[in-house]
XYZ file of C-alpha atoms in Angstrom:
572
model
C 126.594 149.694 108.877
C 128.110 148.197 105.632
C 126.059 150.501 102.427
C 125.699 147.374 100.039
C 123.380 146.028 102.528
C 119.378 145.063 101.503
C 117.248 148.029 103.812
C 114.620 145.338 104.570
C 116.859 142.884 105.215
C 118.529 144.545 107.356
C 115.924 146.289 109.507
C 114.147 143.005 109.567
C 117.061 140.877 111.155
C 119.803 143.645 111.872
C 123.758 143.035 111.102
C 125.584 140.663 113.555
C 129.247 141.936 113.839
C 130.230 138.439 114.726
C 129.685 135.122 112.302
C 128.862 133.238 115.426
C 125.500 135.809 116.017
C 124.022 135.047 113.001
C 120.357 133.660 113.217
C 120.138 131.211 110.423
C 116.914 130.494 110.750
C 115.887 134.939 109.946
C 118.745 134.161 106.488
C 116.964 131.009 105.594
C 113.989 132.402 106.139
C 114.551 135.738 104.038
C 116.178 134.104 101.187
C 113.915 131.663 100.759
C 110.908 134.343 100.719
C 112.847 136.115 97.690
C 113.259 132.991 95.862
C 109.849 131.900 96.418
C 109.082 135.548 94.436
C 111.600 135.244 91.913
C 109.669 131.915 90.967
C 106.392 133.400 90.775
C 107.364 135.833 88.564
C 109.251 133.441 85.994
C 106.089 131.719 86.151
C 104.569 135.308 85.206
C 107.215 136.459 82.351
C 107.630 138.862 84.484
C 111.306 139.400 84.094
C 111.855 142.720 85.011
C 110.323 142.106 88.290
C 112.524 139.032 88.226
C 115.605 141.281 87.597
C 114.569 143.372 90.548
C 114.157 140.668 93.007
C 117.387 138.991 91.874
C 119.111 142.459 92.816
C 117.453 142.744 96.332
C 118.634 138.926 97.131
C 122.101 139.005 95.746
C 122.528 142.746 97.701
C 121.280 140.977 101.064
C 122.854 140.114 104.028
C 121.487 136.944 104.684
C 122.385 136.271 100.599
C 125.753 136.806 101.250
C 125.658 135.355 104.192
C 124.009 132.105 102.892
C 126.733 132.060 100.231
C 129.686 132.331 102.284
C 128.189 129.152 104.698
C 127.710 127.157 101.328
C 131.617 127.190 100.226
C 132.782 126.788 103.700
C 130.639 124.066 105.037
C 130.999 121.631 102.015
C 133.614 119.365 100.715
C 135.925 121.813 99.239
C 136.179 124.074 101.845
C 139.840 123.538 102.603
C 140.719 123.645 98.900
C 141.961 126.813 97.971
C 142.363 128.784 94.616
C 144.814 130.373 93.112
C 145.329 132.663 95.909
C 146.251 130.118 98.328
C 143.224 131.446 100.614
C 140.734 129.282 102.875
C 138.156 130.760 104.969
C 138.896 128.548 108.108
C 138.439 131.227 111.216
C 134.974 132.157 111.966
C 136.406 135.774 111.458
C 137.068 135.399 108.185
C 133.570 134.023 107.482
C 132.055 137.251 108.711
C 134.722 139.565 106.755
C 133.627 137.237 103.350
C 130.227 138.255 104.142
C 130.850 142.377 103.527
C 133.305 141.740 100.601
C 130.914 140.347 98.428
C 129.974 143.277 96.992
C 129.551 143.866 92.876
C 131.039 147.043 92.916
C 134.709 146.647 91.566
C 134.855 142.845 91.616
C 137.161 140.909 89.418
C 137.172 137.177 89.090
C 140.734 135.753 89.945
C 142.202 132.581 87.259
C 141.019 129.489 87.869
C 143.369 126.745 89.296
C 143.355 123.839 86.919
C 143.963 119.967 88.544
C 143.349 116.788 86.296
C 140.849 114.121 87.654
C 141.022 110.436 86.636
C 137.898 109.668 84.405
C 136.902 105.572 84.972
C 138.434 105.310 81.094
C 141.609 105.485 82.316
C 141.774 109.490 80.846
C 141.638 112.883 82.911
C 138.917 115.660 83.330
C 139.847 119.127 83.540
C 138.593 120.521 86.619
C 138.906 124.291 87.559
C 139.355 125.463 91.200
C 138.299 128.884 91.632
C 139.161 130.958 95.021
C 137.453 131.020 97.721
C 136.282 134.922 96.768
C 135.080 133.509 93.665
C 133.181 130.422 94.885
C 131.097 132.772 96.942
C 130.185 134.908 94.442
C 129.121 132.403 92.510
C 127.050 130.864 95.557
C 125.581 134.073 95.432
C 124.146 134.765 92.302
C 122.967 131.100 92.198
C 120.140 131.850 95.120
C 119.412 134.279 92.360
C 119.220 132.045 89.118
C 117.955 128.909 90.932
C 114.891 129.990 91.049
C 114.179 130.789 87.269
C 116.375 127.258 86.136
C 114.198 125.306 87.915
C 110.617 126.770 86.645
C 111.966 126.814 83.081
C 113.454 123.401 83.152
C 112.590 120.596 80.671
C 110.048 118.117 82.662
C 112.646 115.211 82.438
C 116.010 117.156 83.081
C 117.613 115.426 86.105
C 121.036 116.377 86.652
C 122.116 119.340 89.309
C 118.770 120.254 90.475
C 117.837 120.715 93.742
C 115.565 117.280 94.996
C 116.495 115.173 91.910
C 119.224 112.305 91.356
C 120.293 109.750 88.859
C 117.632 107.642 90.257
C 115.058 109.552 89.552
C 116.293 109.548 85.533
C 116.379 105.746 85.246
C 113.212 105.443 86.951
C 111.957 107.640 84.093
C 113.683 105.584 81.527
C 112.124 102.541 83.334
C 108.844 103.898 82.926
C 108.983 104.732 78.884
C 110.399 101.977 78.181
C 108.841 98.675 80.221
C 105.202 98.679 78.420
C 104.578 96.067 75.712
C 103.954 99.012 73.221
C 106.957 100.442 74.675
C 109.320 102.620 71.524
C 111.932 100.068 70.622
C 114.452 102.111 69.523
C 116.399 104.552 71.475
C 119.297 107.630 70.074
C 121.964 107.529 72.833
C 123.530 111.080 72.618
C 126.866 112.742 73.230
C 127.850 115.612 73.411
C 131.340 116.335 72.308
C 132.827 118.385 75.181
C 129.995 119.839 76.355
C 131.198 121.822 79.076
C 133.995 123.342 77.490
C 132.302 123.942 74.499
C 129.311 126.283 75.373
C 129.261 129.029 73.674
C 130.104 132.377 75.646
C 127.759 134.875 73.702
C 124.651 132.804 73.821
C 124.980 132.222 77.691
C 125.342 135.930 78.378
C 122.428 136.476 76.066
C 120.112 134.245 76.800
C 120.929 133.686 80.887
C 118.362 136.023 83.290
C 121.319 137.290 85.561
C 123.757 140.042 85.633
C 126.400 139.996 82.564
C 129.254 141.691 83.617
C 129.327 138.960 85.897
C 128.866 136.104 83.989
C 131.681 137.861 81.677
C 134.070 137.717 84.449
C 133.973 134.301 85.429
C 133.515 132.650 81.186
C 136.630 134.520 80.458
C 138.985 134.446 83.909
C 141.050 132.279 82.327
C 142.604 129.356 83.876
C 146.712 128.569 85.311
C 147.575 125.045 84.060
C 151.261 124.210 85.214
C 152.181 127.400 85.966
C 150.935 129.172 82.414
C 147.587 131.323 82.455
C 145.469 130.141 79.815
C 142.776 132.136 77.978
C 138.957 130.739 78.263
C 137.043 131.426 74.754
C 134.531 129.057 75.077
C 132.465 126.645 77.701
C 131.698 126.896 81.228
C 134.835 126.240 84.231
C 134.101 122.742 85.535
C 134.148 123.052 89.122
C 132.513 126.221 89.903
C 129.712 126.094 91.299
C 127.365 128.161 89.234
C 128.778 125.995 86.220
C 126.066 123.149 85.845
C 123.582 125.389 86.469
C 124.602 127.592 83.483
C 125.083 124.518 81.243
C 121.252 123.548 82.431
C 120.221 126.408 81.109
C 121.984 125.863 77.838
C 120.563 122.163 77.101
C 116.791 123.291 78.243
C 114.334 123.636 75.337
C 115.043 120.472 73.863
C 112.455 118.852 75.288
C 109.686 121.684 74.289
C 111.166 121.000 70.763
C 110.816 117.362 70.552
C 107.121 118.194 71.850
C 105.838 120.768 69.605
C 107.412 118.652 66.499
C 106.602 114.834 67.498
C 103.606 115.518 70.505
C 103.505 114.093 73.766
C 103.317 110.309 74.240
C 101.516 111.421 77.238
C 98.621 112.510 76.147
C 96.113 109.521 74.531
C 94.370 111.452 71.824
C 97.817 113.137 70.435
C 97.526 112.134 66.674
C 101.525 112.315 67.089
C 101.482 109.221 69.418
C 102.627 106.746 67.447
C 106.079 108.470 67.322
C 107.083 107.436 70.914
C 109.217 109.886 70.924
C 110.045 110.693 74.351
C 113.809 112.106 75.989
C 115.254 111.931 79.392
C 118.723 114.193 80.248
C 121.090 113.790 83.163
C 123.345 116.821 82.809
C 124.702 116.484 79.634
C 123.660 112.891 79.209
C 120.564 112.424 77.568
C 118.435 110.100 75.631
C 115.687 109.923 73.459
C 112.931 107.333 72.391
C 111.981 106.497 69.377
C 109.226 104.061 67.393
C 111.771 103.639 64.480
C 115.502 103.676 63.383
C 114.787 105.948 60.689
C 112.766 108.338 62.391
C 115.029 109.296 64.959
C 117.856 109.397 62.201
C 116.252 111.144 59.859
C 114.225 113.890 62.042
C 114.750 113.618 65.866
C 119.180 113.787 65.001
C 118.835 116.629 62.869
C 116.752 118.572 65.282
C 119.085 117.609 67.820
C 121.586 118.850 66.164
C 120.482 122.348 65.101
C 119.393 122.745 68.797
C 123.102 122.384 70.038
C 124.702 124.377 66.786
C 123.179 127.577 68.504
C 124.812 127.062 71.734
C 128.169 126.241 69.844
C 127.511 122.091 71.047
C 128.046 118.917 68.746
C 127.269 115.569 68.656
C 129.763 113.176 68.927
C 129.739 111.133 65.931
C 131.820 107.959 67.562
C 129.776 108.190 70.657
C 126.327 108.857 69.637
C 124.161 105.878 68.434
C 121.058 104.422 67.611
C 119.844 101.206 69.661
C 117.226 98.776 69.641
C 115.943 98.211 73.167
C 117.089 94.195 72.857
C 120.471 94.999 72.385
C 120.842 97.310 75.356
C 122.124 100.681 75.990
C 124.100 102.361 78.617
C 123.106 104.947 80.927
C 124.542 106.682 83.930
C 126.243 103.389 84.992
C 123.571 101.351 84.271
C 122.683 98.831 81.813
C 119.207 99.140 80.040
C 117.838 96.168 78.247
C 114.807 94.091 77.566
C 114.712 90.568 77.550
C 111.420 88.668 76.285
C 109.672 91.812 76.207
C 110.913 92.815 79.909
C 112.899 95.831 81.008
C 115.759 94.775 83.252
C 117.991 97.744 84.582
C 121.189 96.341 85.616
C 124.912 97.722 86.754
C 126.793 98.031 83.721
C 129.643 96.295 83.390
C 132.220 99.438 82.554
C 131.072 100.421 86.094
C 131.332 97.281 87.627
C 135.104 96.951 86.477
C 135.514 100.345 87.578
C 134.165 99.622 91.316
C 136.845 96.454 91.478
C 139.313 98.238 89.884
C 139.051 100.830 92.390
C 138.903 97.957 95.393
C 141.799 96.238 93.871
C 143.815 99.143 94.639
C 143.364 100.151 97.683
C 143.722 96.388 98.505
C 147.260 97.268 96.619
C 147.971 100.535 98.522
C 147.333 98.987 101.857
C 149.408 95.626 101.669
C 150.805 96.423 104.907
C 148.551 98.298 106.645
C 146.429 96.952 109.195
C 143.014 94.257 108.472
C 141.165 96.799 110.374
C 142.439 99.721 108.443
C 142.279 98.023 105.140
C 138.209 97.715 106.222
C 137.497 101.095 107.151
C 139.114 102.905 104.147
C 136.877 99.591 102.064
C 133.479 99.489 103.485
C 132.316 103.463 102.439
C 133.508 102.490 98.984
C 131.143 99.480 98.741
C 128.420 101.218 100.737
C 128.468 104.276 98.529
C 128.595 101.714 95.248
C 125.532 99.762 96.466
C 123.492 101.911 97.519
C 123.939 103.754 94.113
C 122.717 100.649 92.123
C 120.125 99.328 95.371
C 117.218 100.281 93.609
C 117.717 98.393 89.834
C 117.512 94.646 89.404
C 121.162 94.227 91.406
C 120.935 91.253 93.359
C 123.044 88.552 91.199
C 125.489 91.417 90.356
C 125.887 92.015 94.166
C 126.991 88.082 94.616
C 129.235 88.592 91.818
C 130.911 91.440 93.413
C 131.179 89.724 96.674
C 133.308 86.791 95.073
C 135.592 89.007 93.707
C 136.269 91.075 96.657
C 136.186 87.789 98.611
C 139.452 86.859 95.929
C 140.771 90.270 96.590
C 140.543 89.571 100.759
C 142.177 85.827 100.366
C 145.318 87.434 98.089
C 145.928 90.072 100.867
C 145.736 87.774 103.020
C 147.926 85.119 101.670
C 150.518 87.367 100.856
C 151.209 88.432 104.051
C 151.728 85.056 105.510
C 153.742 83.151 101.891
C 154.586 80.332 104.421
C 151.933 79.567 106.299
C 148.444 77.315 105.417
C 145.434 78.141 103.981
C 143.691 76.977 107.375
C 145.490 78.890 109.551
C 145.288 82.004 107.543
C 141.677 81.681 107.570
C 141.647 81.684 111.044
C 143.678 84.424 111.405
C 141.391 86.647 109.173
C 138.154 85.253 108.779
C 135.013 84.714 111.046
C 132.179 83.297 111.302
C 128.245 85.417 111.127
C 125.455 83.310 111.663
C 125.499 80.925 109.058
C 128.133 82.235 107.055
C 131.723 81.731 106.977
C 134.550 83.195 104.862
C 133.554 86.862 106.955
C 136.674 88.783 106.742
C 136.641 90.947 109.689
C 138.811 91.727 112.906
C 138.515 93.126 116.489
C 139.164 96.603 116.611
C 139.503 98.177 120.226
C 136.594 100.524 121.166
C 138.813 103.499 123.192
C 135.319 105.099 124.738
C 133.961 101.313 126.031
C 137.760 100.098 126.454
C 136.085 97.161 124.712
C 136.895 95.132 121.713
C 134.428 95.388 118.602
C 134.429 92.626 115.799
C 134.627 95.286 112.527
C 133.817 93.250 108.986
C 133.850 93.946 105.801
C 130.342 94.921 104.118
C 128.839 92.363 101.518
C 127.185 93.850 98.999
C 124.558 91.120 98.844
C 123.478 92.483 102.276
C 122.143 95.657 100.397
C 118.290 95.614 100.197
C 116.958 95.923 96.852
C 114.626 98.789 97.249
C 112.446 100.395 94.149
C 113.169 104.408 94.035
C 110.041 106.631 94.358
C 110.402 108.791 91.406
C 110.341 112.875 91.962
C 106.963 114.634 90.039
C 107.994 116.009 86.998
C 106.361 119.496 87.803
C 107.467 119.723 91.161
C 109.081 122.552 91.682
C 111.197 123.201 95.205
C 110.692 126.811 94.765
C 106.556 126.860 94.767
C 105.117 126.953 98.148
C 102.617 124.299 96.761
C 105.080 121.532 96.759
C 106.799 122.194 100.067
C 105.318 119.353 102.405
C 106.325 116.743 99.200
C 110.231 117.788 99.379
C 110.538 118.204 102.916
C 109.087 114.228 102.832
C 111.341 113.160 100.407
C 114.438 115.228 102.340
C 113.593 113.389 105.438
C 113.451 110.271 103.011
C 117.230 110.650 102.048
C 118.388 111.148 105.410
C 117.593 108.635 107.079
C 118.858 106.702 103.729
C 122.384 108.116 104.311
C 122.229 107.573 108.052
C 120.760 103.765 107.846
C 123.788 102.819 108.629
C 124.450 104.615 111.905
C 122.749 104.037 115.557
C 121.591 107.380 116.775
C 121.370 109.621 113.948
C 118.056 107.637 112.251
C 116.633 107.815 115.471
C 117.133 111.434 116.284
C 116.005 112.499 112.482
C 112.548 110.726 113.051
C 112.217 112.243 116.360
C 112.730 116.235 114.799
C 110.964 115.278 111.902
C 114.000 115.849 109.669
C 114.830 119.305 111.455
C 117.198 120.905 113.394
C 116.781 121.225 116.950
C 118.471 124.502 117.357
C 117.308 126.452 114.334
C 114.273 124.829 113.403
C 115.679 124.391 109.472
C 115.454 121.265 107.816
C 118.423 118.810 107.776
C 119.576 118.321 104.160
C 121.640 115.447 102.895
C 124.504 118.301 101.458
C 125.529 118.960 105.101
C 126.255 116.177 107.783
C 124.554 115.290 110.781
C 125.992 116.244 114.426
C 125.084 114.714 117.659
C 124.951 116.970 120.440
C 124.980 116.070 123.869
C 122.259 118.901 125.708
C 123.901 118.271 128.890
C 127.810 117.281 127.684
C 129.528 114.572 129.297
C 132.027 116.376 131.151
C 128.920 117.791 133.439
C 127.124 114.818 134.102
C 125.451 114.232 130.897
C 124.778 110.831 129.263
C 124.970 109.021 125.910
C 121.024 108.175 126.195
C 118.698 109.566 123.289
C 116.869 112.115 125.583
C 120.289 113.750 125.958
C 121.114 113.762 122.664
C 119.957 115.923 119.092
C 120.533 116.801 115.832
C 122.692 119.945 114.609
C 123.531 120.816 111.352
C 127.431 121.659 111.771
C 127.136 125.475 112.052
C 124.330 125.059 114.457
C 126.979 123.003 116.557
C 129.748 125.468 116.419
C 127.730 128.110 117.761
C 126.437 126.179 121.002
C 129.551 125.400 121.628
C 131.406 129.012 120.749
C 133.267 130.510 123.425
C 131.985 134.047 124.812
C 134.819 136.507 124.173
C 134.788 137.351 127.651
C 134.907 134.168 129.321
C 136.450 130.787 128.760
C 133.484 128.808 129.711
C 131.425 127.876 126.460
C 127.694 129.287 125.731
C 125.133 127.055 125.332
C 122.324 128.574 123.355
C 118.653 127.054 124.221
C 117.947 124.210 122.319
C 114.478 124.597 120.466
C 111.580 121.772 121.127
């Protein structure tokens, strides 16, 4: 029996010796009973209870084990640290499990790459191991919890149930009355995440500090050299936004207490209109006058960010009146004749074509049907990011210029011949449209051929985004029911796309038919035959389910002793 283990946790749900035993239904389950307590008592001020209860979770086995599923069932999983180390083998998983233990941990350099930003410059991004990652995934059961119930009301940006949607909804809403504030302070924040200051997050955050010591001053290998970290948190691990969260909250509480609530009718502060909305560590805030927000909402602004070691940017930050327009988050925000239109900018517009254009580049000689499937998640992904603002003529414009984009490729491959004969060749005909640029593509389980065409934006379905609650709070009992709604929501939003897995979601009410644990939009969605295919079983929907991936490997693990695979019972 490993020592570090949580007694309760492990008499409740004993220790599987093999990755593939573990009931992740009893780990969800556990965890999610600590973190419901670890709220509760935020709520209460009760922080050495909170301290407690953080110790019990992060000493768990179904903690740790939570942890280790989180960095190996996401997108990084095959990225490895400086160490060179994946946990790919099942075995490995369950070994990762018992090593994350506090006692005699160091945190290992971060491995620094260099992202393109859309203005043509790079963002540092720090890799940490696999070891690391875990940890981190750890403690963050532990510190969700408290980040969410001391949030500001109208932070949006890495917390659990909320999106970029949800913040220009927000925006929408302050800013589309007729008595609406007119002016708005656009704020940066000169390199916020490298900036933080260390001392202030290791006073101020409710989680262990040796810890949070290790992993602000790792230090990070950039070509080769280690590097020294003084300041700011490692972009790229995954505690990281929560801990810069935690650094920006209280700015809201601020701009209350000084200006009031433009909520509340009788406030003799209302005719201030000051109001603020923050995406990470993009934020805005409303004003009824230039010179108020210059003269007292900047300042305050200000001082709040000196005592986390943050600054404003002085080229970036501005002051805008609503008829001019602003930027935010990709979007455009203006008003024209006294009404709010929220539109894609057009810096991200130019971005989305620029990014078309060269994968039209990259694939000059590929294949029409290759050159489609590497293009259609790109202009899924970018309209249904801007499907719920007013999109529609920006949609048609997008579809002329990738129709340009289509005719060049085209036309380049064939110098000599005519335009009509190249339109043949690589356009069709849908319903009443022509110009479709699409090809057969051969179907290898039918043996059939299947017309594949490129997606036109225009097709996307303007759709207005239900806004989250701004008290809602996914670690309260009270608000289960709403998230598990708005989970099942998003899925079937990801999926709408697909044939079966829509269907199936409905069907299991957004849950997994093995464990019983609701499908969430971080993991993807398998279909699993009940009766597979190689013993009689068929491809109709009362054959068929939804897994999440882990719940997939293990129905389909082989038993040590046998080469035959075990099929665990598949819940109702």
């Amino acid at each position: 029996m490993i020592s570090h283990l949580c007694n309760e946790d492990a008499v409740a749900s004993g220790v599987p010796d093999h990755w593939a035993d573990i009931d992740w239904s009893r780990v969800e389950e556990n965890v999610r009973r600590l973190q419901v307590r670890i709220a509760k008592a935020t709520r209460e001020r009760n922080w050495r209870k909170v301290k407690t209860l953080q110790r019990f979770l992060t000493r768990s086995f179904s903690g740790r084990a939570l942890a280790v599923r989180r960095v190996t069932e996401n997108r990084g999983k095959r990225t490895p640290g400086v160490d060179g180390v994946t946990w790919s083998r099942p075995i490995l998983k369950r070994w990762a499990v018992d090593d994350l233990g506090r006692h005699g941990y160091r945190a290992m350099p971060l491995r620094r790459v260099h992202i393109p930003k859309a203005n043509g410059k790079k963002r540092p991004l720090g890799i940490p191991t696999m070891r690391d990652r875990a940890m981190q995934a750890l403690h963050l059961l532990a510190l969700q919890p408290v980040a969410e119930t001391t949030a500001d009301r109208n932070s949006y940006g890495f917390r659990v149930g909320r999106s970029t949607q949800d913040a220009i909804e927000q925006v929408k809403n302050l800013l589309d009355k007729n008595g609406s504030a007119q002016w708005i302070l656009e704020a940066d924040i000169k390199g916020c995440f490298d900036a933080i200051d260390h001392d202030w997050l290791m006073e101020n955050v409710p989680m262990d500090k040796t810890l949070i010591r290790e992993w602000l001053k790792a230090g990070v290998v950039d070509m080769g050299r280690l590097k020294a970290t003084e300041a700011g948190t490692p972009q790229g691990g995954i505690i990281s936004p929560t801990l810069a969260n935690l650094a920006l909250d209280g700015l809201e509480a601020k701009l209350v207490e000084t200006f009031g609530s433009i909520t509340i009718k009788a406030n003799r502060h209302k005719h201030n209109k000051v109001s603020f909305v923050r995406y990470a560590d993009d934020f805005i805030i409303t004003g009824s006058s230039k010179e108020l927000l210059e003269d007292e909402v900047k300042p305050l602004v200000e001082k709040h960010l000196a005592d986390r070691g943050l600054v404003l940017s002085q080229e970036k930050t501005r002051i805008t009146h609503i008829d001019d327009g602003f930027d935010f988050l990709g979007w455009n925000v203006r008003k024209y004749k006294g009404k709010c239109l929220i539109q894609p900018s057009k810096k991200n517009v130019q971005a989305f074509l620029d990014k078309c254009r060269t994968l039209f580049k990259e694939n000059a000689a590929a294949t029409q049907q290759g050159l489609i499937w590497q293009i259609n998640p790109v202009i899924r992904g970018w309209t249904n990011y801007h499907k719920s603002v007013a999109a529609g003529q920006t949609f048609t414009y997008v579809d002329h210029a990738l129709w340009k984009l289509q005719w060049r490729w085209a036309k380049r491959r064939h110098p000599e011949k005519p335009a009509k004969w190249i339109m043949k060749r690589y356009f069709m005909t849908k319903g009443r449209r022509n110009w479709i640029f699409a090809a057969k593509d051969r179907n290898e389980k039918t043996g059939t051929d299947e017309v594949v065409s490129q997606l036109l934006a225009e097709d996307t379905k303007i759709r207005r985004h239900a806004k989250v609650r701004m008290d809602a709070n996914p670690f309260d009992p009270a608000w289960d029911a709403y998230f598990e709604r708005r989970q099942q929501e998003k899925l079937l939003e990801k999926y709408q796309h697909r044939k079966l897995e829509p269907t199936l979601i409905r069907r299991q009410r957004g849950q997994c038919a093995h464990c019983g644990l609701p499908l969430t939009i971080e993991e993807e969605v398998h279909v699993h035959h009940v009766i597979e295919r190689q013993h009689g079983g068929t491809d109709k929907m009362d054959n068929l389910v939804a897994l999440h991936p882990v719940c997939h490997r293990q129905i389909h693990r082989s038993d040590p002793q046998s080469d035959e695979p075990v099929l665990t019972p598949i819940r109702a």
